[in-house]
Amino acid sequence: MDLAAIHAAFRRIAPYTHRTPLLTSRLLDELLGKRLLLKAEHLQKTGSFKARGALAKALTLKAPKGLLAVSSGNHAQGVAYAARVLGVKALVVMPEDASPFKKACARAYGAEVVDRGVRAENREEVAQALLEETGYAFIHPFDDPLVMAGQGTVGLELMAQAGKAGVFPEAVLVPVGGGGLLAGVATAVKALSPTTRVYGVEPEAADDARRSLEEGRIVRLPEAPKTRADGVRTLSLGAHTFPILRERVDGVLTVSEEAILEAERLLFTRTKQVIEPTGALPLAAVLEHGARLPETLALVLSGGNRDF
Amino acid sequence: MDLAAIHAAFRRIAPYTHRTPLLTSRLLDELLGKRLLLKAEHLQKTGSFKARGALAKALTLKAPKGLLAVSSGNHAQGVAYAARVLGVKALVVMPEDASPFKKACARAYGAEVVDRGVRAENREEVAQALLEETGYAFIHPFDDPLVMAGQGTVGLELMAQAGKAGVFPEAVLVPVGGGGLLAGVATAVKALSPTTRVYGVEPEAADDARRSLEEGRIVRLPEAPKTRADGVRTLSLGAHTFPILRERVDGVLTVSEEAILEAERLLFTRTKQVIEPTGALPLAAVLEHGARLPETLALVLSGGNRDF
């Protein structure tokens, strides 16, 4: 997965996605003593960057009968939207106890939600059985080079928009769960600007990415971590994302639950934008690690799907 | 107060205010069967349009010692911001039992909040005593032609932005409390496009503007109305705003509390924008009166100051 793959993904998905704006906030800049560029993926189709990766993959499939995803969150909506673009059906396997709000979101985008008797432990089996039964195409939430390339279009746009605004981001901060978004963004940013640092951000309670990069092997969490940031409760990085992160990412910053909450509050009250906890991770990193970060920072606000 | 006054106000305040964007939402358009243009005053300095009127007035004052306002809401922040621009002090008289959040907002913009022993009934007296004591200049929240002209810049920008986008708003919907925003916007819109209809929107529980226009006299509510829309709890229109509304406004639509809440929810979940209840009034009117409104509508989202 390289810059050419991201360019190709961009050409495929451009007709169906927004070039989300790069927002600034003088209030936040003054408060934090930084110059922040906020990549507004909460304003992307489906309310998160996940539409990019799902579309980037789905648009390479030859006449699929339908799309199938396992997700309790934004990936479900991304795949539902991709299926709508293709004019096929979407099946989403979700645990029975997943939030009714998230289920309603997936249904609102046209997906059929399969949740009867589904638990975190058996959902892969349920998905496998459905794949065999339906012949639908499986879209992985992160561990697929085409999905990663799709998420990388966030980095492509971000650097182009910053350049147009005449601002040079010294570092880019990206939430990391399975690593698809981080791998894509790091690939684009490092190709376009090798001196720009790229950091992943994850909750302290879900520090597998940090440990994986430090130990040089994929560290797996023993169970789903308890964190507000429900978009990064993944147990581990993927076989495809890990080597890319090792090569192209400068480090992973971990943040406390208090910092995440405070970052959400700042985004809500100061920028008037609805950002979900996972999307607030980069700002939480500025709150907790600002002293050792450069002045001009691009933050990827990954999504805004939260209940009213 | 006419278009020339609004142009003059625009020239005074332009260096200190944002040209807020005119947002669109395909999701909302599909859901409501309309074409909506959302004037995003929640992204204005101080989080509401009130900064415009306060500045438009304050910048005409000759070397004021300070500014004084009576407000339990966004006008307090507007005046605090105007005082900061002028480099003078701001005093804001607020009832002792006003929300701590709103007091904190006013203080965050540098105002000194006077609330000891202040009640809704005696706050005018308290303000009068302070004016005599301090010699500060009083900034009325709405009943002043210079303040109205400042709020009218919302309409000026809106029509210019719609024209640039090649969209013609058949009607403009504006929240109405004391009538400053509605008077200003109606003046700008009717001068630039006489066939565009202009409607005020107010809660059913605070229907004094509708009754005032119907009865041809200023109808005063017996007590502060109970409504979620705390920005329009004003008891009546003003002596300066009423005649302008009579001349330039096509009607006032009233909306239920349920519609306001649903409009807030839609703005939050679909557009990912933080809008306060008062700012959601125009969308509430589309929900309740959509059938008798034209297709292309500009809605003034007046503010976004709500607690996280």
Coordinates of C-alpha atoms in Angstrom, one line a residue:
Chain A
M1 CA 0.0 0.0 0.0
D2 CA 1.6 3.2 -1.2
L3 CA 0.8 6.7 -2.3
A4 CA -0.2 5.5 -5.8
A5 CA -2.8 3.1 -4.2
I6 CA -4.2 6.1 -2.2
H7 CA -4.4 8.2 -5.3
A8 CA -6.2 5.4 -7.1
A9 CA -8.6 5.0 -4.1
F10 CA -9.2 8.8 -4.2
R11 CA -10.2 8.6 -7.9
R12 CA -12.6 5.8 -7.2
I13 CA -14.4 7.3 -4.2
A14 CA -14.3 11.0 -5.1
P15 CA -17.8 11.0 -6.7
Y16 CA -19.4 9.6 -3.6
T17 CA -17.5 11.2 -0.7
H18 CA -17.0 14.8 0.6
R19 CA -13.7 16.6 0.6
T20 CA -14.3 17.4 4.3
P21 CA -13.1 20.8 5.4
L22 CA -10.0 21.6 7.4
L23 CA -11.3 23.6 10.3
T24 CA -9.5 26.1 12.5
S25 CA -10.4 27.5 15.9
R26 CA -8.8 30.6 17.2
L27 CA -10.3 29.9 20.6
L28 CA -8.7 26.4 20.8
D29 CA -5.4 27.7 19.4
E30 CA -5.3 30.5 22.1
L31 CA -6.2 28.1 24.8
L32 CA -3.6 25.4 23.9
G33 CA -0.9 27.6 22.5
K34 CA -0.9 25.6 19.3
R35 CA -1.9 26.1 15.7
L36 CA -4.5 23.3 15.0
L37 CA -5.8 22.1 11.7
L38 CA -8.9 19.9 12.3
K39 CA -9.7 17.5 9.5
A40 CA -13.5 17.2 9.8
E41 CA -14.4 13.6 9.1
H42 CA -17.5 13.9 11.2
L43 CA -18.8 15.8 8.2
Q44 CA -18.0 12.9 5.9
K45 CA -20.9 10.8 4.4
T46 CA -22.2 8.5 7.2
G47 CA -20.6 10.7 9.8
S48 CA -17.1 9.2 9.8
F49 CA -14.1 8.4 7.6
K50 CA -15.3 4.7 7.4
A51 CA -17.2 5.5 4.2
R52 CA -13.9 6.1 2.4
G53 CA -12.4 2.6 3.1
A54 CA -15.6 0.7 2.6
L55 CA -16.1 2.4 -0.8
A56 CA -12.5 2.1 -1.8
K57 CA -12.8 -1.6 -1.4
A58 CA -16.3 -2.1 -2.6
L59 CA -15.7 -0.3 -5.9
T60 CA -13.0 -2.8 -6.8
L61 CA -15.4 -5.8 -6.5
K62 CA -16.8 -7.3 -9.7
A63 CA -20.6 -7.4 -9.5
P64 CA -20.9 -8.4 -5.9
K65 CA -24.3 -9.8 -4.8
G66 CA -24.1 -7.8 -1.6
L67 CA -21.7 -6.6 1.1
L68 CA -21.2 -8.1 4.6
A69 CA -19.6 -6.5 7.6
V70 CA -18.9 -7.3 11.2
S71 CA -19.1 -4.0 13.2
S72 CA -20.7 -2.5 16.2
G73 CA -20.0 1.0 15.0
N74 CA -19.2 3.4 12.1
H75 CA -17.9 0.7 9.8
A76 CA -21.4 -0.7 9.6
Q77 CA -22.7 2.6 8.2
G78 CA -19.7 2.9 5.9
V79 CA -20.5 -0.5 4.4
A80 CA -24.2 0.2 4.2
Y81 CA -23.5 3.4 2.3
A82 CA -21.0 1.6 -0.1
A83 CA -23.7 -1.0 -0.8
R84 CA -26.2 1.8 -1.6
V85 CA -23.7 3.3 -4.0
L86 CA -23.3 -0.1 -5.7
G87 CA -27.0 -0.8 -5.6
V88 CA -26.7 -4.0 -3.6
K89 CA -27.7 -5.2 -0.2
A90 CA -25.7 -4.8 3.0
L91 CA -25.7 -7.3 5.9
V92 CA -24.2 -6.2 9.2
V93 CA -23.4 -8.6 12.0
M94 CA -23.7 -6.8 15.4
P95 CA -23.7 -8.2 18.9
E96 CA -27.2 -8.4 20.3
D97 CA -26.2 -6.1 23.2
A98 CA -24.7 -3.4 20.9
S99 CA -26.1 0.0 21.4
P100 CA -29.6 0.5 19.9
F101 CA -28.4 3.9 18.6
K102 CA -25.7 2.3 16.5
K103 CA -28.1 -0.4 15.2
A104 CA -30.5 2.3 14.3
C105 CA -27.7 4.3 12.5
A106 CA -26.8 1.2 10.4
R107 CA -30.4 0.6 9.5
A108 CA -30.9 4.2 8.6
Y109 CA -28.3 3.8 6.0
G110 CA -30.1 0.8 4.6
A111 CA -28.3 -2.1 6.1
E112 CA -30.0 -5.2 7.4
V113 CA -28.7 -5.8 11.0
V114 CA -28.2 -9.4 12.0
D115 CA -28.0 -9.5 15.8
R116 CA -30.2 -12.4 17.0
G117 CA -28.1 -14.5 19.3
V118 CA -24.9 -12.7 18.2
R119 CA -22.3 -12.1 20.9
A120 CA -18.8 -10.7 20.7
E121 CA -17.4 -14.3 20.9
N122 CA -19.5 -15.9 18.1
R123 CA -19.9 -13.0 15.7
E124 CA -17.1 -14.1 13.4
E125 CA -18.7 -17.6 13.1
V126 CA -22.1 -16.0 12.4
A127 CA -20.5 -13.8 9.7
Q128 CA -18.7 -16.8 8.1
A129 CA -21.9 -18.8 8.0
L130 CA -23.7 -15.8 6.4
L131 CA -21.0 -15.4 3.8
E132 CA -21.3 -19.0 2.7
E133 CA -25.1 -18.8 2.7
T134 CA -25.4 -15.5 0.8
G135 CA -22.3 -15.3 -1.3
Y136 CA -21.9 -11.6 -0.3
A137 CA -18.5 -9.9 -0.3
F138 CA -16.8 -9.4 3.1
I139 CA -15.5 -5.9 3.8
H140 CA -12.9 -5.9 6.7
P141 CA -13.0 -2.8 8.9
F142 CA -9.2 -2.2 8.6
D143 CA -7.0 -5.1 7.7
D144 CA -7.2 -4.9 4.0
P145 CA -4.8 -2.8 1.8
L146 CA -7.7 -1.4 -0.3
V147 CA -9.5 -0.3 2.9
M148 CA -6.3 1.3 4.2
A149 CA -5.8 3.1 0.9
G150 CA -9.3 4.5 1.2
Q151 CA -8.7 5.8 4.7
G152 CA -5.4 7.2 3.4
T153 CA -7.4 9.7 1.3
V154 CA -7.9 11.6 4.5
G155 CA -4.2 12.2 4.6
L156 CA -4.0 13.1 1.0
E157 CA -6.8 15.8 1.3
L158 CA -5.4 17.1 4.6
M159 CA -1.9 17.8 3.1
A160 CA -3.4 19.4 0.0
Q161 CA -5.7 21.6 2.1
A162 CA -2.9 22.6 4.5
G163 CA -0.7 23.4 1.5
K164 CA -3.4 25.5 -0.1
A165 CA -3.9 27.4 3.2
G166 CA -0.1 28.0 3.4
V167 CA 0.2 26.0 6.6
F168 CA 2.8 23.3 7.2
P169 CA 1.7 20.6 9.8
E170 CA 4.7 19.6 11.8
A171 CA 2.8 16.6 13.1
V172 CA -0.4 14.7 12.3
L173 CA -2.4 13.0 15.1
V174 CA -4.7 10.1 14.3
P175 CA -6.9 7.8 16.4
V176 CA -5.7 4.2 16.3
G177 CA -7.8 1.0 16.8
G178 CA -7.1 -1.6 14.2
G179 CA -4.8 0.8 12.5
G180 CA -6.5 1.2 9.1
L181 CA -6.9 5.0 9.3
L182 CA -3.4 5.5 10.8
A183 CA -1.7 3.3 8.2
G184 CA -3.4 5.1 5.3
V185 CA -2.8 8.6 6.7
A186 CA 0.8 7.8 7.6
T187 CA 1.5 6.5 4.1
A188 CA 0.0 9.6 2.4
V189 CA 1.7 12.1 4.8
K190 CA 5.1 10.5 4.8
A191 CA 5.1 10.3 1.0
L192 CA 4.2 13.9 0.6
S193 CA 6.1 15.4 3.5
P194 CA 8.7 13.0 5.0
T195 CA 9.6 15.4 7.8
T196 CA 6.1 15.6 9.2
R197 CA 5.7 13.4 12.2
V198 CA 2.7 11.0 12.4
Y199 CA 1.4 9.8 15.7
G200 CA -1.3 7.4 16.6
V201 CA -3.5 8.2 19.6
E202 CA -5.2 5.6 21.8
P203 CA -6.7 5.4 25.2
E204 CA -4.5 4.2 28.1
A205 CA -6.9 1.4 28.6
A206 CA -6.4 0.2 25.0
D207 CA -2.6 0.7 24.6
D208 CA -2.0 -2.3 22.4
A209 CA -0.8 -0.2 19.4
R210 CA 1.8 1.6 21.6
R211 CA 3.0 -1.7 23.0
S212 CA 3.0 -3.4 19.6
L213 CA 5.3 -0.7 18.1
E214 CA 7.6 -0.7 21.1
E215 CA 7.9 -4.5 21.3
G216 CA 8.0 -5.0 17.5
R217 CA 5.2 -7.6 17.5
I218 CA 1.4 -7.5 17.5
V219 CA 0.3 -7.3 21.2
R220 CA -3.2 -8.4 21.7
L221 CA -5.5 -7.1 24.6
P222 CA -6.9 -10.0 26.7
E223 CA -10.4 -8.5 26.5
A224 CA -12.3 -5.5 25.0
P225 CA -10.9 -2.5 26.8
K226 CA -13.1 -0.2 28.9
T227 CA -12.9 3.2 27.3
R228 CA -15.2 6.0 26.2
A229 CA -13.7 5.8 22.8
D230 CA -15.8 3.0 21.5
G231 CA -14.3 3.2 18.0
V232 CA -10.9 1.9 19.1
R233 CA -12.0 -1.1 21.3
T234 CA -10.3 -3.4 18.7
L235 CA -8.2 -6.1 20.5
S236 CA -5.2 -5.7 18.2
L237 CA -3.6 -4.3 15.1
G238 CA -3.9 -6.3 11.9
A239 CA -1.4 -8.4 10.0
H240 CA -1.6 -5.8 7.2
T241 CA -1.7 -2.7 9.2
F242 CA 1.1 -3.5 11.7
P243 CA 4.1 -3.6 9.3
I244 CA 3.0 -0.3 7.7
L245 CA 2.7 1.4 11.1
R246 CA 6.1 0.0 12.1
E247 CA 7.6 1.6 9.1
R248 CA 5.8 4.9 8.8
V249 CA 4.5 6.0 12.2
D250 CA 6.6 8.0 14.7
G251 CA 4.9 6.7 17.8
V252 CA 1.7 6.2 19.6
L253 CA 0.5 8.5 22.4
T254 CA -1.9 7.2 25.1
V255 CA -4.5 9.4 26.8
S256 CA -6.5 9.2 29.9
E257 CA -10.3 8.9 29.9
E258 CA -10.4 12.3 31.6
A259 CA -8.5 13.9 28.8
I260 CA -10.8 12.3 26.2
L261 CA -13.9 13.7 28.0
E262 CA -12.3 17.2 28.3
A263 CA -11.4 17.1 24.6
E264 CA -15.0 16.2 23.7
R265 CA -16.2 19.1 25.9
L266 CA -13.8 21.6 24.2
L267 CA -14.8 20.5 20.7
F268 CA -18.5 20.8 21.7
T269 CA -18.4 24.1 23.4
R270 CA -15.6 25.9 21.5
T271 CA -15.9 24.6 17.9
K272 CA -19.7 23.8 18.1
Q273 CA -19.0 20.5 16.4
V274 CA -20.5 17.1 17.4
I275 CA -17.5 14.8 17.7
E276 CA -17.6 11.3 19.2
P277 CA -15.2 10.2 21.9
T278 CA -12.9 8.4 19.4
G279 CA -12.7 11.5 17.2
A280 CA -11.6 13.6 20.2
L281 CA -8.5 11.4 20.9
P282 CA -6.1 13.6 18.9
L283 CA -7.2 16.7 20.9
A284 CA -6.9 14.7 24.1
A285 CA -3.3 14.0 23.2
V286 CA -2.7 17.7 22.7
L287 CA -4.1 18.3 26.2
E288 CA -1.9 15.6 27.8
H289 CA 1.3 15.7 25.7
G290 CA 1.2 19.3 24.3
A291 CA 4.5 20.2 25.8
R292 CA 6.4 17.7 23.7
L293 CA 4.5 18.2 20.5
P294 CA 5.4 20.8 17.9
E295 CA 3.3 24.0 17.4
T296 CA 1.5 23.3 14.1
L297 CA -0.6 20.1 14.4
A298 CA -3.2 18.5 12.2
L299 CA -5.8 16.5 14.1
V300 CA -8.0 13.9 12.4
L301 CA -11.5 14.2 13.9
S302 CA -12.5 10.8 12.8
G303 CA -16.2 10.8 13.4
G304 CA -19.3 12.4 14.9
N305 CA -21.8 9.7 15.4
R306 CA -23.1 10.3 18.9
D307 CA -26.6 10.2 20.3
F308 CA -28.4 13.5 21.1
Chain B
M1 CA -33.2 51.5 9.8
D2 CA -32.6 50.6 6.2
L3 CA -30.2 48.7 3.9
A4 CA -27.7 51.5 4.0
A5 CA -27.6 51.3 7.8
I6 CA -26.9 47.6 7.5
H7 CA -24.2 48.1 4.9
A8 CA -22.6 50.7 7.3
A9 CA -22.9 48.2 10.2
F10 CA -21.2 45.6 8.1
R11 CA -18.3 47.8 7.3
R12 CA -17.8 48.6 11.0
I13 CA -18.0 45.0 12.3
A14 CA -16.4 43.1 9.4
P15 CA -12.9 43.2 10.9
Y16 CA -14.1 41.6 14.1
T17 CA -16.7 39.1 13.0
H18 CA -16.8 35.9 10.9
R19 CA -18.6 35.7 7.6
T20 CA -20.3 32.5 8.8
P21 CA -20.8 29.8 6.3
L22 CA -24.1 28.9 4.6
L23 CA -24.3 25.2 5.2
T24 CA -26.3 22.6 3.3
S25 CA -27.3 19.0 4.3
R26 CA -28.4 16.5 1.7
L27 CA -29.7 14.3 4.5
L28 CA -32.0 17.0 5.9
D29 CA -33.1 18.0 2.4
E30 CA -34.1 14.4 1.6
L31 CA -35.8 13.9 4.9
L32 CA -37.9 17.1 4.7
G33 CA -38.4 17.4 0.9
K34 CA -36.9 20.9 1.0
R35 CA -33.8 22.7 -0.1
L36 CA -32.3 24.2 3.0
L37 CA -29.7 26.9 3.4
L38 CA -28.4 27.0 7.0
K39 CA -26.9 30.3 8.1
A40 CA -24.4 29.1 10.7
E41 CA -24.4 31.9 13.4
H42 CA -23.4 29.3 16.0
L43 CA -20.0 29.6 14.3
Q44 CA -20.0 33.4 14.9
K45 CA -17.6 35.0 17.4
T46 CA -19.1 34.3 20.9
G47 CA -21.2 31.5 19.5
S48 CA -24.2 33.6 18.3
F49 CA -25.2 36.5 16.1
K50 CA -25.4 38.7 19.2
A51 CA -21.7 39.8 18.7
R52 CA -22.8 41.6 15.5
G53 CA -25.4 43.9 17.1
A54 CA -23.3 44.6 20.1
L55 CA -20.3 45.5 18.0
A56 CA -22.3 47.5 15.5
K57 CA -23.5 49.7 18.4
A58 CA -20.4 49.8 20.4
L59 CA -18.2 50.9 17.5
T60 CA -20.3 54.1 17.1
L61 CA -19.6 55.2 20.7
K62 CA -17.1 57.9 21.3
A63 CA -14.5 56.7 23.8
P64 CA -16.9 54.9 26.2
K65 CA -15.5 54.1 29.7
G66 CA -17.1 50.7 29.5
L67 CA -20.2 48.8 28.3
L68 CA -23.1 47.6 30.4
A69 CA -25.7 45.0 29.5
V70 CA -28.7 43.3 31.1
S71 CA -28.8 39.7 29.8
S72 CA -29.0 36.2 30.9
G73 CA -27.8 34.8 27.6
N74 CA -25.9 35.4 24.4
H75 CA -26.2 39.2 24.5
A76 CA -23.9 39.2 27.6
Q77 CA -21.2 37.4 25.6
G78 CA -21.7 39.7 22.6
V79 CA -21.3 42.8 24.8
A80 CA -18.3 41.3 26.5
Y81 CA -16.7 40.6 23.2
A82 CA -17.5 44.1 21.9
A83 CA -15.9 45.6 25.1
R84 CA -12.8 43.5 24.4
V85 CA -12.5 44.8 20.9
L86 CA -12.8 48.4 22.2
G87 CA -10.4 47.7 25.0
V88 CA -12.8 48.7 27.8
K89 CA -14.6 46.9 30.6
A90 CA -18.0 45.1 30.4
L91 CA -20.5 44.8 33.2
V92 CA -23.3 42.4 32.8
V93 CA -26.3 42.3 35.1
M94 CA -27.7 38.8 35.4
P95 CA -30.3 37.4 37.8
E96 CA -28.7 35.5 40.7
D97 CA -30.5 32.3 39.6
A98 CA -29.4 32.5 36.0
S99 CA -27.7 29.4 34.8
P100 CA -24.1 29.0 36.1
F101 CA -23.2 27.9 32.5
K102 CA -24.3 31.2 31.0
K103 CA -22.6 33.2 33.8
A104 CA -19.4 31.3 33.1
C105 CA -19.7 32.0 29.3
A106 CA -20.0 35.7 30.0
R107 CA -17.0 35.7 32.3
A108 CA -15.0 33.6 29.8
Y109 CA -15.4 36.5 27.4
G110 CA -14.1 38.9 30.0
A111 CA -17.3 40.4 31.4
E112 CA -17.8 41.2 35.1
V113 CA -21.0 39.6 36.1
V114 CA -23.2 41.5 38.6
D115 CA -25.7 39.1 40.1
R116 CA -25.7 39.6 43.9
G117 CA -29.3 40.1 44.9
V118 CA -30.4 40.5 41.3
R119 CA -33.8 39.1 40.3
A120 CA -35.8 39.4 37.1
E121 CA -37.9 42.1 38.8
N122 CA -35.2 44.4 39.9
R123 CA -32.5 44.0 37.3
E124 CA -33.4 47.1 35.4
E125 CA -33.1 49.2 38.6
V126 CA -29.7 47.5 39.3
A127 CA -28.6 48.3 35.8
Q128 CA -29.8 51.9 36.1
A129 CA -27.9 52.4 39.4
L130 CA -24.8 50.9 37.9
L131 CA -25.0 53.2 34.8
E132 CA -25.2 56.3 37.0
E133 CA -22.3 55.0 39.2
T134 CA -20.0 53.9 36.4
G135 CA -20.8 56.2 33.4
Y136 CA -20.7 53.1 31.2
A137 CA -22.6 53.0 27.9
F138 CA -25.8 50.8 27.9
I139 CA -26.2 48.3 25.0
H140 CA -29.8 47.2 24.5
P141 CA -30.2 43.6 23.4
F142 CA -32.5 44.5 20.5
D143 CA -34.5 47.7 20.7
D144 CA -31.9 50.0 19.1
P145 CA -31.6 50.8 15.4
L146 CA -27.8 50.3 15.5
V147 CA -28.1 46.9 17.1
M148 CA -30.8 45.9 14.6
A149 CA -28.6 47.0 11.7
G150 CA -25.8 44.9 13.1
Q151 CA -28.1 41.8 13.3
G152 CA -29.2 42.7 9.7
T153 CA -25.7 41.8 8.5
V154 CA -26.8 38.2 8.9
G155 CA -29.4 38.8 6.1
L156 CA -26.9 40.7 3.9
E157 CA -24.4 37.9 4.0
L158 CA -27.0 35.2 3.6
M159 CA -28.4 36.7 0.4
A160 CA -24.9 37.3 -1.0
Q161 CA -23.8 33.7 -0.2
A162 CA -27.0 32.2 -1.6
G163 CA -26.6 34.3 -4.8
K164 CA -23.0 33.1 -5.1
A165 CA -24.1 29.5 -4.8
G166 CA -26.8 30.1 -7.4
V167 CA -29.7 29.4 -5.1
F168 CA -32.7 31.7 -4.5
P169 CA -34.3 31.4 -1.1
E170 CA -38.0 31.7 -1.5
A171 CA -38.4 32.3 2.2
V172 CA -36.1 33.1 5.2
L173 CA -37.0 31.8 8.7
V174 CA -35.6 33.7 11.7
P175 CA -36.1 33.1 15.5
V176 CA -37.9 36.0 17.1
G177 CA -37.8 37.2 20.7
G178 CA -37.4 40.9 21.1
G179 CA -37.2 41.2 17.3
G180 CA -33.8 42.7 16.7
L181 CA -32.5 39.8 14.5
L182 CA -35.8 39.5 12.6
A183 CA -36.0 43.2 12.0
G184 CA -32.5 43.4 10.7
V185 CA -32.7 40.3 8.5
A186 CA -36.2 41.3 7.1
T187 CA -34.8 44.7 6.2
A188 CA -31.8 43.3 4.3
V189 CA -33.7 40.5 2.6
K190 CA -36.7 42.6 1.5
A191 CA -34.4 45.3 0.1
L192 CA -32.3 42.8 -1.8
S193 CA -35.2 40.5 -2.9
P194 CA -38.7 41.9 -2.3
T195 CA -40.4 38.6 -3.4
T196 CA -38.6 36.5 -0.7
R197 CA -40.9 35.9 2.2
V198 CA -39.5 36.5 5.7
Y199 CA -41.1 34.7 8.7
G200 CA -40.3 35.0 12.4
V201 CA -40.5 31.7 14.4
E202 CA -41.3 31.6 18.1
P203 CA -42.4 28.9 20.6
E204 CA -46.2 28.5 21.1
A205 CA -45.7 29.3 24.7
A206 CA -44.1 32.7 23.7
D207 CA -46.4 33.8 20.9
D208 CA -46.4 37.5 21.6
A209 CA -44.8 38.4 18.3
R210 CA -47.5 36.5 16.3
R211 CA -50.2 38.1 18.3
S212 CA -48.6 41.5 18.1
L213 CA -48.5 41.4 14.3
E214 CA -52.0 40.1 14.1
E215 CA -53.5 42.6 16.5
G216 CA -51.4 45.5 15.2
R217 CA -50.1 46.5 18.7
I218 CA -47.4 45.3 21.0
V219 CA -48.8 42.4 23.0
R220 CA -46.9 41.7 26.2
L221 CA -46.7 38.3 27.9
P222 CA -47.8 38.4 31.5
E223 CA -44.7 36.5 32.7
A224 CA -41.6 34.8 31.3
P225 CA -42.8 32.0 29.0
K226 CA -41.8 28.4 29.8
T227 CA -40.0 27.2 26.7
R228 CA -36.8 25.3 25.9
A229 CA -35.8 28.2 23.6
D230 CA -34.3 30.4 26.3
G231 CA -33.1 33.0 23.8
V232 CA -36.7 34.1 23.1
R233 CA -38.1 34.4 26.6
T234 CA -38.4 38.2 26.1
L235 CA -41.8 39.5 27.2
S236 CA -42.5 41.6 24.2
L237 CA -41.2 43.2 21.0
G238 CA -39.7 46.7 21.3
A239 CA -40.9 50.1 20.3
H240 CA -38.2 50.2 17.6
T241 CA -38.5 46.6 16.4
F242 CA -42.3 46.3 16.2
P243 CA -43.0 48.9 13.4
I244 CA -40.2 47.4 11.3
L245 CA -41.6 43.9 11.7
R246 CA -45.1 45.1 10.9
E247 CA -43.8 46.6 7.6
R248 CA -41.3 44.0 6.5
V249 CA -42.2 40.6 7.9
D250 CA -44.7 38.2 6.2
G251 CA -45.8 36.4 9.4
V252 CA -44.8 34.6 12.5
L253 CA -44.9 30.8 12.8
T254 CA -45.3 29.2 16.2
V255 CA -43.8 25.8 17.1
S256 CA -44.4 23.3 19.8
E257 CA -41.8 22.3 22.4
E258 CA -41.7 18.8 20.8
A259 CA -40.9 20.2 17.4
I260 CA -38.0 22.3 18.9
L261 CA -36.6 19.3 20.6
E262 CA -36.8 17.2 17.4
A263 CA -35.2 20.0 15.4
E264 CA -32.3 20.1 17.9
R265 CA -31.9 16.4 17.6
L266 CA -31.9 16.5 13.8
L267 CA -29.3 19.3 13.7
F268 CA -27.1 17.4 16.2
T269 CA -27.3 13.9 14.6
R270 CA -27.6 14.8 10.9
T271 CA -25.5 18.0 10.5
K272 CA -23.2 17.3 13.5
Q273 CA -23.6 21.0 14.5
V274 CA -24.1 22.1 18.1
I275 CA -27.2 24.4 18.0
E276 CA -29.0 25.7 21.0
P277 CA -32.8 25.4 21.2
T278 CA -33.5 28.9 20.0
G279 CA -31.3 28.3 17.0
A280 CA -33.4 25.3 16.1
L281 CA -36.6 27.2 15.9
P282 CA -36.5 27.7 12.1
L283 CA -36.0 24.0 11.5
A284 CA -38.9 23.3 14.0
A285 CA -41.1 25.5 11.8
V286 CA -40.2 23.4 8.8
L287 CA -41.1 20.3 10.7
E288 CA -44.5 21.6 11.7
H289 CA -45.4 23.9 8.9
G290 CA -43.4 22.4 6.0
A291 CA -46.5 21.8 3.8
R292 CA -47.3 25.5 3.5
L293 CA -43.8 26.7 3.1
P294 CA -42.0 26.9 -0.3
E295 CA -39.2 24.5 -1.3
T296 CA -36.1 26.6 -1.0
L297 CA -35.7 28.0 2.5
A298 CA -32.9 29.8 4.4
L299 CA -32.9 29.1 8.1
V300 CA -31.0 31.3 10.5
L301 CA -29.3 29.0 13.1
S302 CA -28.9 31.9 15.6
G303 CA -26.5 30.3 18.1
G304 CA -24.9 27.3 19.5
N305 CA -24.2 28.0 23.2
R306 CA -25.3 25.0 25.0
D307 CA -23.6 23.0 27.8
F308 CA -21.9 19.7 27.1

